[in-house]
Coordinates of C-alpha atoms in Angstrom, one line a residue:
M1 CA 0.0 0.0 0.0
E2 CA 1.2 3.5 -0.8
Q3 CA 2.0 6.0 1.9
I4 CA -1.3 7.7 2.9
G5 CA -0.4 9.6 6.1
Y6 CA 2.2 11.5 8.2
L7 CA 3.1 11.3 11.8
M8 CA 4.9 14.2 13.6
L9 CA 6.4 13.2 17.0
V10 CA 7.2 16.3 19.1
L11 CA 9.2 16.3 22.3
H12 CA 8.9 19.4 24.4
A13 CA 12.1 19.6 26.5
H14 CA 11.9 22.3 29.1
L15 CA 12.9 23.1 32.7
P16 CA 12.8 26.4 34.5
F17 CA 16.0 28.3 34.9
V18 CA 17.3 27.1 38.3
R19 CA 20.9 28.1 39.1
H20 CA 22.1 29.1 42.5
P21 CA 25.8 29.8 42.7
E22 CA 25.3 31.3 46.1
H23 CA 24.7 27.7 47.5
E24 CA 27.1 24.8 47.2
D25 CA 24.3 22.3 46.9
F26 CA 20.8 23.5 45.8
L27 CA 18.0 21.0 45.9
E28 CA 16.0 22.2 42.8
E29 CA 19.1 22.0 40.6
D30 CA 18.6 18.2 40.8
W31 CA 15.7 18.7 38.3
L32 CA 18.3 19.4 35.6
Y33 CA 20.7 16.6 36.7
E34 CA 17.9 14.0 36.7
A35 CA 16.7 15.1 33.3
I36 CA 20.2 14.9 31.8
T37 CA 20.8 11.4 33.1
E38 CA 17.4 9.9 32.5
T39 CA 16.1 11.7 29.4
Y40 CA 18.5 13.8 27.4
I41 CA 21.5 11.4 27.4
P42 CA 19.3 8.3 26.6
L43 CA 17.8 10.2 23.7
I44 CA 21.3 11.2 22.5
E45 CA 22.4 7.6 22.8
I46 CA 19.4 6.4 20.7
F47 CA 19.9 9.1 18.0
D48 CA 23.6 8.3 17.7
R49 CA 22.8 4.6 17.3
F50 CA 20.3 5.5 14.6
L51 CA 23.1 7.4 12.7
D52 CA 25.5 4.4 13.1
E53 CA 22.9 2.0 11.8
H54 CA 21.6 4.3 9.1
V55 CA 18.1 4.6 10.5
D56 CA 16.5 7.5 8.6
F57 CA 14.5 9.1 11.5
R58 CA 12.6 12.4 11.8
L59 CA 11.7 14.0 15.1
T60 CA 10.8 17.5 16.3
M61 CA 12.1 18.7 19.6
S62 CA 11.8 21.9 21.4
I63 CA 14.8 22.9 23.6
T64 CA 13.7 25.9 25.5
P65 CA 16.0 28.9 26.2
P66 CA 16.1 28.3 30.0
L67 CA 17.1 24.6 29.4
A68 CA 19.6 25.5 26.8
S69 CA 21.1 28.1 29.1
M70 CA 21.5 25.7 31.9
L71 CA 23.0 22.9 29.7
S72 CA 25.7 25.3 28.4
D73 CA 26.5 26.8 31.8
P74 CA 30.0 25.8 33.1
L75 CA 29.0 25.9 36.8
L76 CA 26.0 23.6 36.2
Q77 CA 28.1 21.3 34.0
E78 CA 30.7 21.0 36.7
R79 CA 28.1 20.3 39.3
Y80 CA 26.5 17.7 37.1
I81 CA 29.8 15.8 36.8
K82 CA 30.0 15.9 40.6
H83 CA 26.4 14.6 40.8
L84 CA 27.2 11.7 38.4
N85 CA 30.4 10.7 40.3
M86 CA 28.3 10.5 43.5
L87 CA 25.8 8.2 41.8
I88 CA 28.6 6.0 40.4
E89 CA 30.0 5.7 43.9
L90 CA 26.5 4.9 45.4
S91 CA 25.7 2.3 42.7
E92 CA 29.1 0.7 43.4
K93 CA 28.3 0.5 47.1
E94 CA 24.9 -1.0 46.1
I95 CA 26.6 -3.8 44.1
E96 CA 28.4 -4.8 47.3
R97 CA 25.3 -4.3 49.5
T98 CA 23.1 -6.5 47.3
R99 CA 25.7 -9.2 46.6
W100 CA 23.4 -11.9 48.2
Q101 CA 20.3 -10.5 46.6
P102 CA 20.6 -11.5 42.9
E103 CA 17.3 -9.9 41.8
Y104 CA 18.6 -6.5 43.1
N105 CA 22.3 -7.0 42.5
R106 CA 21.9 -7.2 38.7
L107 CA 19.9 -3.9 38.8
A108 CA 22.6 -2.3 40.9
R109 CA 25.1 -3.3 38.2
M110 CA 22.8 -2.0 35.5
Y111 CA 22.7 1.4 37.2
F112 CA 26.4 1.4 37.7
D113 CA 26.9 0.8 34.0
N114 CA 24.3 3.4 33.0
F115 CA 25.8 6.1 35.2
R116 CA 29.3 5.5 33.8
K117 CA 28.0 5.5 30.3
A118 CA 26.2 8.8 31.0
R119 CA 29.5 10.3 32.2
Y120 CA 31.3 9.1 29.1
I121 CA 28.7 10.6 26.7
F122 CA 28.4 13.9 28.7
Q123 CA 32.1 14.5 29.5
D124 CA 34.2 12.6 27.0
K125 CA 32.1 12.4 23.8
Y126 CA 30.4 15.8 23.9
G127 CA 32.8 17.9 26.1
R128 CA 30.1 18.6 28.7
N129 CA 27.9 20.4 26.2
I130 CA 25.2 18.0 25.0
L131 CA 23.5 20.8 23.1
M132 CA 26.2 20.1 20.5
A133 CA 24.8 16.5 20.1
F134 CA 21.4 17.8 19.3
K135 CA 22.8 20.4 17.0
K136 CA 24.6 17.6 15.1
F137 CA 21.4 15.7 14.6
Q138 CA 19.7 18.9 13.4
D139 CA 22.5 19.7 11.0
M140 CA 22.2 16.2 9.5
G141 CA 18.4 16.8 8.8
K142 CA 17.2 14.2 11.3
L143 CA 16.0 16.4 14.2
D144 CA 14.1 19.7 13.8
I145 CA 14.9 21.8 17.0
I146 CA 12.4 24.5 17.7
T147 CA 12.4 27.2 20.4
C148 CA 10.0 28.5 22.9
G149 CA 9.4 31.9 24.6
A150 CA 12.5 33.1 26.3
T151 CA 11.5 31.9 29.8
H152 CA 8.5 29.8 28.9
G153 CA 6.3 32.8 29.5
Y154 CA 2.6 32.2 29.3
M155 CA 1.7 34.6 26.5
P156 CA -2.1 34.7 26.7
L157 CA -1.8 36.4 30.1
M158 CA 0.4 39.1 28.6
E159 CA -2.5 40.6 26.7
T160 CA -2.1 44.0 28.3
T161 CA 1.7 44.1 27.8
R162 CA 2.2 42.8 24.2
Y163 CA 5.8 44.2 24.3
S164 CA 6.4 41.4 26.8
V165 CA 5.3 38.9 24.2
R166 CA 7.7 40.5 21.6
A167 CA 10.5 40.3 24.2
Q168 CA 9.8 36.7 24.9
V169 CA 9.9 35.8 21.2
K170 CA 12.9 38.0 20.1
T171 CA 15.0 37.0 23.0
A172 CA 14.3 33.3 22.3
V173 CA 15.1 33.7 18.6
D174 CA 18.4 35.5 19.2
H175 CA 19.4 33.0 21.9
Y176 CA 18.6 30.0 19.6
A177 CA 20.7 31.5 16.8
S178 CA 23.7 32.0 19.1
I179 CA 23.6 28.3 19.9
F180 CA 22.5 26.5 16.8
G181 CA 24.0 28.9 14.2
R182 CA 20.7 29.6 12.4
P183 CA 17.3 31.1 13.3
P184 CA 14.6 28.7 14.5
R185 CA 11.8 27.7 12.1
G186 CA 9.2 26.8 14.7
M187 CA 8.2 27.7 18.2
W188 CA 6.5 25.8 21.0
L189 CA 4.1 28.2 22.8
A190 CA 4.4 27.7 26.5
E191 CA 1.5 25.5 27.8
C192 CA 0.2 25.6 24.1
G193 CA -1.2 29.0 25.2
Y194 CA -2.3 30.9 22.1
N195 CA -3.8 34.4 22.1
P196 CA -5.1 35.6 18.7
G197 CA -2.7 38.1 17.2
D198 CA 0.4 36.5 18.8
D199 CA 1.1 34.8 15.5
K200 CA 1.8 38.2 14.0
I201 CA 4.6 38.7 16.5
L202 CA 6.0 35.2 15.6
E203 CA 5.9 36.2 11.9
E204 CA 7.8 39.4 12.7
F205 CA 10.7 37.4 14.0
G206 CA 10.8 34.7 11.3
I207 CA 8.9 31.9 13.1
R208 CA 7.1 29.8 10.4
Y209 CA 5.0 27.5 12.6
F210 CA 3.7 26.7 16.1
F211 CA 1.5 24.3 18.0
V212 CA -1.8 24.6 19.7
D213 CA -4.1 22.2 21.5
T214 CA -6.9 20.5 19.7
H215 CA -9.7 22.9 20.4
G216 CA -7.5 25.9 19.3
I217 CA -7.8 24.6 15.8
L218 CA -11.4 23.1 16.0
H219 CA -12.8 26.4 17.3
G220 CA -10.9 28.4 14.8
T221 CA -12.5 30.8 12.2
P222 CA -13.6 29.7 9.7
R223 CA -14.1 26.0 10.7
P224 CA -11.1 23.9 9.6
K225 CA -12.0 21.6 6.8
Y226 CA -9.6 18.8 7.9
G227 CA -9.9 19.3 11.7
V228 CA -6.5 18.9 13.4
F229 CA -5.2 16.5 10.7
A230 CA -3.7 19.3 8.6
P231 CA -2.0 22.5 9.6
V232 CA -3.8 25.8 9.0
F233 CA -2.3 29.1 8.1
C234 CA -3.1 32.1 10.3
S235 CA -3.8 35.4 8.4
S236 CA -0.2 36.3 9.2
G237 CA 1.0 33.4 7.1
V238 CA 2.3 31.4 10.1
A239 CA 1.2 27.8 10.3
A240 CA -0.5 26.3 13.3
F241 CA -0.4 22.5 14.0
G242 CA -3.1 21.0 16.3
R243 CA -2.5 18.2 18.7
D244 CA -4.2 14.8 18.0
L245 CA -6.0 13.6 21.1
E246 CA -6.1 9.9 20.3
S247 CA -2.3 9.4 19.9
S248 CA -1.7 11.6 23.0
K249 CA -4.1 9.6 25.1
Q250 CA -2.3 6.3 24.4
V251 CA 0.9 7.6 26.0
W252 CA -0.3 10.3 28.5
S253 CA -3.4 8.7 30.1
A254 CA -2.8 7.5 33.7
Q255 CA -5.5 4.9 33.2
E256 CA -5.0 3.7 29.7
G257 CA -1.5 4.9 28.7
Y258 CA 1.5 2.6 28.2
P259 CA 3.6 4.0 31.1
G260 CA 1.2 2.5 33.6
D261 CA 2.0 -1.1 32.6
Y262 CA 2.7 -3.3 35.6
F263 CA 6.0 -4.5 34.2
Y264 CA 7.5 -1.0 33.9
R265 CA 9.7 0.5 36.5
E266 CA 8.0 2.1 39.5
F267 CA 9.0 5.8 39.7
Y268 CA 8.1 6.4 43.3
R269 CA 10.2 3.6 44.9
D270 CA 13.7 4.9 45.2
I271 CA 16.6 3.8 47.6
G272 CA 16.9 7.5 48.7
F273 CA 13.7 6.8 50.6
D274 CA 13.8 3.1 51.1
L275 CA 17.2 2.5 52.7
D276 CA 18.6 3.3 56.1
F277 CA 19.2 7.0 56.6
E278 CA 22.8 6.8 57.7
Y279 CA 23.6 4.6 54.6
V280 CA 22.1 7.1 52.1
K281 CA 23.0 10.3 54.0
P282 CA 26.2 11.1 52.0
Y283 CA 24.1 10.9 48.8
I284 CA 21.1 12.9 49.6
H285 CA 20.7 16.6 50.4
P286 CA 23.3 18.0 53.0
D287 CA 20.4 19.1 55.2
G288 CA 19.2 15.5 55.5
I289 CA 16.3 15.8 53.1
R290 CA 15.7 12.5 51.5
I291 CA 15.6 12.8 47.7
M292 CA 15.4 10.5 44.6
T293 CA 18.7 9.0 43.7
G294 CA 17.5 7.4 40.4
I295 CA 18.3 3.9 41.7
K296 CA 15.0 2.1 41.8
Y297 CA 14.6 -1.7 42.1
H298 CA 10.9 -2.3 41.7
R299 CA 8.2 -2.5 39.0
I300 CA 4.8 -1.0 39.2
T301 CA 3.3 -4.4 40.0
G302 CA -0.3 -3.2 40.4
T303 CA -2.5 -1.0 42.5
T304 CA -0.8 -2.3 45.7
D305 CA 1.9 -1.2 48.1
H306 CA 3.7 -4.4 47.6
K307 CA 6.1 -4.0 44.7
E308 CA 7.9 -6.9 42.9
P309 CA 11.5 -6.6 41.7
Y310 CA 12.0 -4.9 38.4
L311 CA 12.7 -7.2 35.4
P312 CA 14.5 -5.2 32.7
E313 CA 14.0 -8.0 30.1
R314 CA 10.3 -8.2 30.6
A315 CA 10.0 -4.4 30.5
H316 CA 12.0 -4.4 27.3
E317 CA 9.6 -6.8 25.7
K318 CA 6.7 -4.6 26.8
A319 CA 8.3 -1.5 25.2
A320 CA 8.5 -3.4 21.9
E321 CA 5.0 -4.7 22.2
H322 CA 3.6 -1.2 23.0
A323 CA 5.7 0.4 20.1
G324 CA 4.1 -2.2 17.7
N325 CA 0.6 -1.4 19.1
F326 CA 1.2 2.4 18.7
M327 CA 2.2 1.9 15.1
F328 CA -0.7 -0.4 14.3
N329 CA -3.2 2.2 15.8
R330 CA -1.6 5.1 13.9
E331 CA -1.8 3.1 10.6
K332 CA -5.5 2.3 11.2
Q333 CA -6.1 5.9 12.2
A334 CA -4.4 7.1 9.0
E335 CA -6.4 4.7 6.8
Y336 CA -9.7 5.8 8.4
L337 CA -8.9 9.5 8.0
Y338 CA -7.5 9.2 4.5
A339 CA -10.8 7.5 3.3
R340 CA -12.9 10.4 4.8
L341 CA -10.7 13.4 4.3
G342 CA -9.6 12.6 0.7
K343 CA -6.0 13.7 1.6
K344 CA -3.1 12.4 3.5
P345 CA -3.7 13.2 7.2
L346 CA -1.1 14.5 9.5
I347 CA -1.1 13.1 13.0
V348 CA 0.6 15.5 15.5
A349 CA 1.7 13.7 18.7
P350 CA 3.4 16.1 21.2
Y351 CA 4.7 15.1 24.6
D352 CA 6.9 16.5 27.4
A353 CA 10.4 15.1 26.6
E354 CA 11.0 14.4 30.3
L355 CA 8.2 11.7 30.1
Y356 CA 10.7 9.6 28.2
G357 CA 13.2 8.2 30.6
H358 CA 12.5 10.3 33.7
W359 CA 8.9 9.6 34.4
W360 CA 8.6 6.6 32.1
Y361 CA 11.9 4.8 32.4
E362 CA 11.3 2.6 29.3
G363 CA 10.2 5.6 27.2
P364 CA 13.4 5.9 25.3
Q365 CA 13.3 2.2 24.5
W366 CA 9.8 2.5 23.3
L367 CA 10.8 5.5 21.1
D368 CA 13.7 3.4 19.7
F369 CA 11.5 0.5 18.9
F370 CA 8.7 2.7 17.4
I371 CA 11.0 4.7 15.1
R372 CA 12.7 1.5 13.8
K373 CA 9.3 -0.1 13.2
I374 CA 7.8 2.8 11.3
T375 CA 11.0 3.3 9.3
Y376 CA 11.3 -0.3 8.2
D377 CA 7.9 -1.9 8.5
S378 CA 5.3 0.8 7.7
K379 CA 4.3 1.6 4.1
I380 CA 1.3 3.6 5.3
I381 CA 2.6 6.5 7.4
K382 CA 6.0 8.2 7.5
L383 CA 7.6 10.4 10.1
T384 CA 7.9 14.1 9.3
T385 CA 8.7 17.5 10.9
G386 CA 6.9 20.8 10.7
H387 CA 9.4 22.2 8.2
E388 CA 9.4 19.1 6.0
Y389 CA 5.6 18.8 6.0
L390 CA 5.1 22.5 5.0
K391 CA 7.7 22.2 2.3
E392 CA 5.9 19.1 0.9
N393 CA 2.4 20.5 1.4
P394 CA 2.7 24.3 0.9
R395 CA -1.1 24.9 0.3
N396 CA -3.2 24.9 3.5
Q397 CA -6.5 26.4 4.6
I398 CA -6.4 29.9 6.2
V399 CA -7.9 29.6 9.7
N400 CA -7.4 31.9 12.7
P401 CA -7.1 29.6 15.8
S402 CA -9.1 30.5 18.9
F403 CA -7.8 31.5 22.3
S404 CA -6.7 28.3 24.0
S405 CA -4.2 26.3 26.1
W406 CA -3.7 22.8 27.1
G407 CA -4.2 21.7 30.8
W408 CA -7.3 21.8 32.9
K409 CA -10.3 22.9 30.9
G410 CA -8.1 24.3 28.1
Y411 CA -8.5 28.0 28.7
S412 CA -5.6 29.2 31.0
E413 CA -7.3 28.1 34.2
Y414 CA -4.3 26.2 35.5
W415 CA -2.2 29.4 35.2
L416 CA -4.8 31.8 36.5
E417 CA -6.8 30.9 39.5
G418 CA -7.1 31.6 43.2
S419 CA -3.7 30.4 44.3
N420 CA -1.5 32.1 41.7
D421 CA -3.5 35.1 40.3
W422 CA -1.5 37.5 42.5
V423 CA 1.6 37.1 40.4
Y424 CA 0.2 38.8 37.3
R425 CA -0.4 42.3 38.7
H426 CA 3.3 42.4 39.6
M427 CA 4.4 41.1 36.2
H428 CA 2.2 43.6 34.3
E429 CA 3.4 46.6 36.4
A430 CA 7.0 45.5 35.9
A431 CA 6.4 45.2 32.2
H432 CA 5.0 48.7 32.0
R433 CA 8.0 50.0 33.9
M434 CA 10.4 48.1 31.6
H435 CA 8.6 49.8 28.7
E436 CA 9.1 53.2 30.4
L437 CA 12.8 52.5 31.0
A438 CA 13.5 51.2 27.6
T439 CA 11.8 54.2 25.9
R440 CA 13.5 56.8 28.1
Y441 CA 17.0 55.3 28.2
K442 CA 17.2 53.6 24.8
N443 CA 20.5 55.3 24.0
A444 CA 22.0 54.2 27.3
N445 CA 25.5 52.7 27.6
G446 CA 28.0 51.7 30.3
L447 CA 26.6 51.0 33.7
V448 CA 23.1 52.2 32.9
E449 CA 22.9 49.8 29.9
R450 CA 24.1 46.9 32.1
A451 CA 21.4 47.7 34.6
L452 CA 18.7 47.9 31.9
K453 CA 19.8 44.5 30.5
Q454 CA 19.6 43.0 33.9
A455 CA 16.2 44.5 34.5
A456 CA 15.0 42.8 31.3
R457 CA 16.5 39.4 32.6
E458 CA 14.7 39.8 35.9
L459 CA 11.4 40.5 34.2
L460 CA 11.7 37.6 31.8
L461 CA 12.6 35.2 34.7
A462 CA 9.6 36.4 36.7
E463 CA 7.3 35.7 33.7
S464 CA 8.1 32.0 33.6
S465 CA 4.9 30.0 33.5
D466 CA 6.6 27.4 35.8
W467 CA 6.1 29.5 38.9
A468 CA 2.3 29.8 38.5
F469 CA 2.1 26.1 37.6
I470 CA 4.1 25.0 40.7
I471 CA 2.0 27.2 43.0
K472 CA -1.2 25.6 41.5
T473 CA 0.1 22.0 41.8
G474 CA 1.3 22.5 45.4
T475 CA 4.7 20.9 45.0
V476 CA 7.6 23.3 45.9
V477 CA 5.2 26.3 46.4
E478 CA 7.5 28.4 48.7
Y479 CA 10.4 28.1 46.2
A480 CA 8.1 29.2 43.3
K481 CA 6.7 32.2 45.3
R482 CA 10.2 33.2 46.3
R483 CA 11.4 33.2 42.7
V484 CA 8.6 35.5 41.6
K485 CA 9.2 37.8 44.5
D486 CA 13.0 37.8 44.1
H487 CA 12.9 38.7 40.5
I488 CA 10.2 41.4 40.9
L489 CA 12.1 42.9 43.8
R490 CA 15.4 42.9 41.9
F491 CA 13.7 44.5 38.9
T492 CA 12.0 47.1 41.1
R493 CA 15.3 48.1 42.7
I494 CA 17.0 48.5 39.3
Y495 CA 14.0 50.6 38.1
E496 CA 14.4 52.9 41.1
D497 CA 18.2 53.1 40.9
V498 CA 18.2 53.9 37.2
K499 CA 15.6 56.6 37.6
N500 CA 17.4 58.1 40.6
D501 CA 20.8 57.8 39.0
C502 CA 22.2 55.8 41.9
I503 CA 23.1 52.4 40.6
D504 CA 25.1 50.2 43.1
E505 CA 27.6 48.5 40.8
G506 CA 28.6 45.9 43.4
W507 CA 25.0 44.8 44.0
L508 CA 24.3 44.8 40.2
Q509 CA 27.4 42.6 39.6
D510 CA 26.1 40.2 42.2
I511 CA 22.8 39.6 40.6
E512 CA 24.3 39.5 37.2
S513 CA 26.4 36.5 38.4
K514 CA 23.3 34.8 39.8
D515 CA 20.7 35.5 37.0
N516 CA 23.2 35.3 34.1
V517 CA 20.7 34.1 31.5
F518 CA 20.7 35.8 28.0
P519 CA 24.0 37.6 28.1
N520 CA 23.1 39.5 24.9
V521 CA 19.5 40.4 25.8
D522 CA 18.3 43.5 24.0
F523 CA 16.4 45.6 26.5
R524 CA 15.3 48.0 23.7
I525 CA 12.8 45.4 22.5
Y526 CA 10.5 46.9 25.2
C527 CA 10.5 50.3 23.6

């Protein structure tokens, strides 16, 4: 059978900018270290193997500016190596501790090998900068890396300060070009949050396509002829791709998704919590806070507190089985849609990258199996990227998507409700003040220019959607609140110091060293 459909896999790789040089060991920096070990390096390992074995893969992946900034930061790179060395030492001790428990001993050896391999890939193969690995895959035409707003700012709630949207987009585009050597083609809107008119700002800075949730397309004007199974062009000429619910549900759903299979590794059982405190004390937080180490010996087993030992071979088989099932379902979906639409459907399947490996340990294996199966076994659908699809299919319906987001109810409620609504009055006031400063001092240089650039950084960091999200979910609420307040207070002091011509260079230098994101930020974008 001839090819009758396309599949676009999209991995959204993002973490908030967490860097605290003022502390020797900062708990939330572990978010980055865990993601590198469990998600980014396993993906790199798979993509490198595809190249070695001539597997012609296609994948779209956002690498957000905060994540890219942390991955290229020498301090965090050095701290990650220290973190890995600690895990290698711990897994070595685990090999000795479990020597009379064969079902756990072989897992301890597996983790020891994995941590050593991660260190080799990170330090020796890619010189501590794994962004260069992803750049290599992009330069070879296999991976389409897209960007996101500068700090994952939630643009629909910047309606009253559109210059903040422009700053989020321009700063991201400039930062991307400085790393990957060319401008980005696409952009992931934070939380799939779309506000009509924002596409004109994307077009202004050369973005050719973006993604929205399903209802953003379905509720568009006029009604889309092909639903979410073909992109639409906004009146600005920028393309919008809509998420397919069916393919998402098979992976995301807590009840029906693959990651909940009983043979997969249990995320929540970790030796950092299971073992004797004195034994794990050197490998957890210095304040004695128990944390995840990444060494986990049990499988999901079922809806029970009793967890059986993890069986890697059985989990491996399940990953292959689920990859085959996913391909079968996408083929049947494509056949059904092709017969009714009269054109080749495009199925867009976006996921958080950190699902693969961090939350779902077997996720990278599943991805490996699936891409090989679709490359060699499927004659019905083929993998594509946004750029390739638009190049092959340049004619699409003109539809203006509706205001939308993903998440609870689909209209921003997760990022604007009783627990977190207070943050926006401060962000909006700071944005108005940034506009005032940029307009009044647009010809500034020297110390004043440094201060204005730092003011822009502080505002951008305060605008991260992660803080409102964390406050809503109730995880590390005090940290998220403190980040919003710290950035707003730093911005406010700069605003007052610049206007009063009394900038404290020592204080400014201190916060420049702490919040060192976007060294070439252009504060004049707020004019």
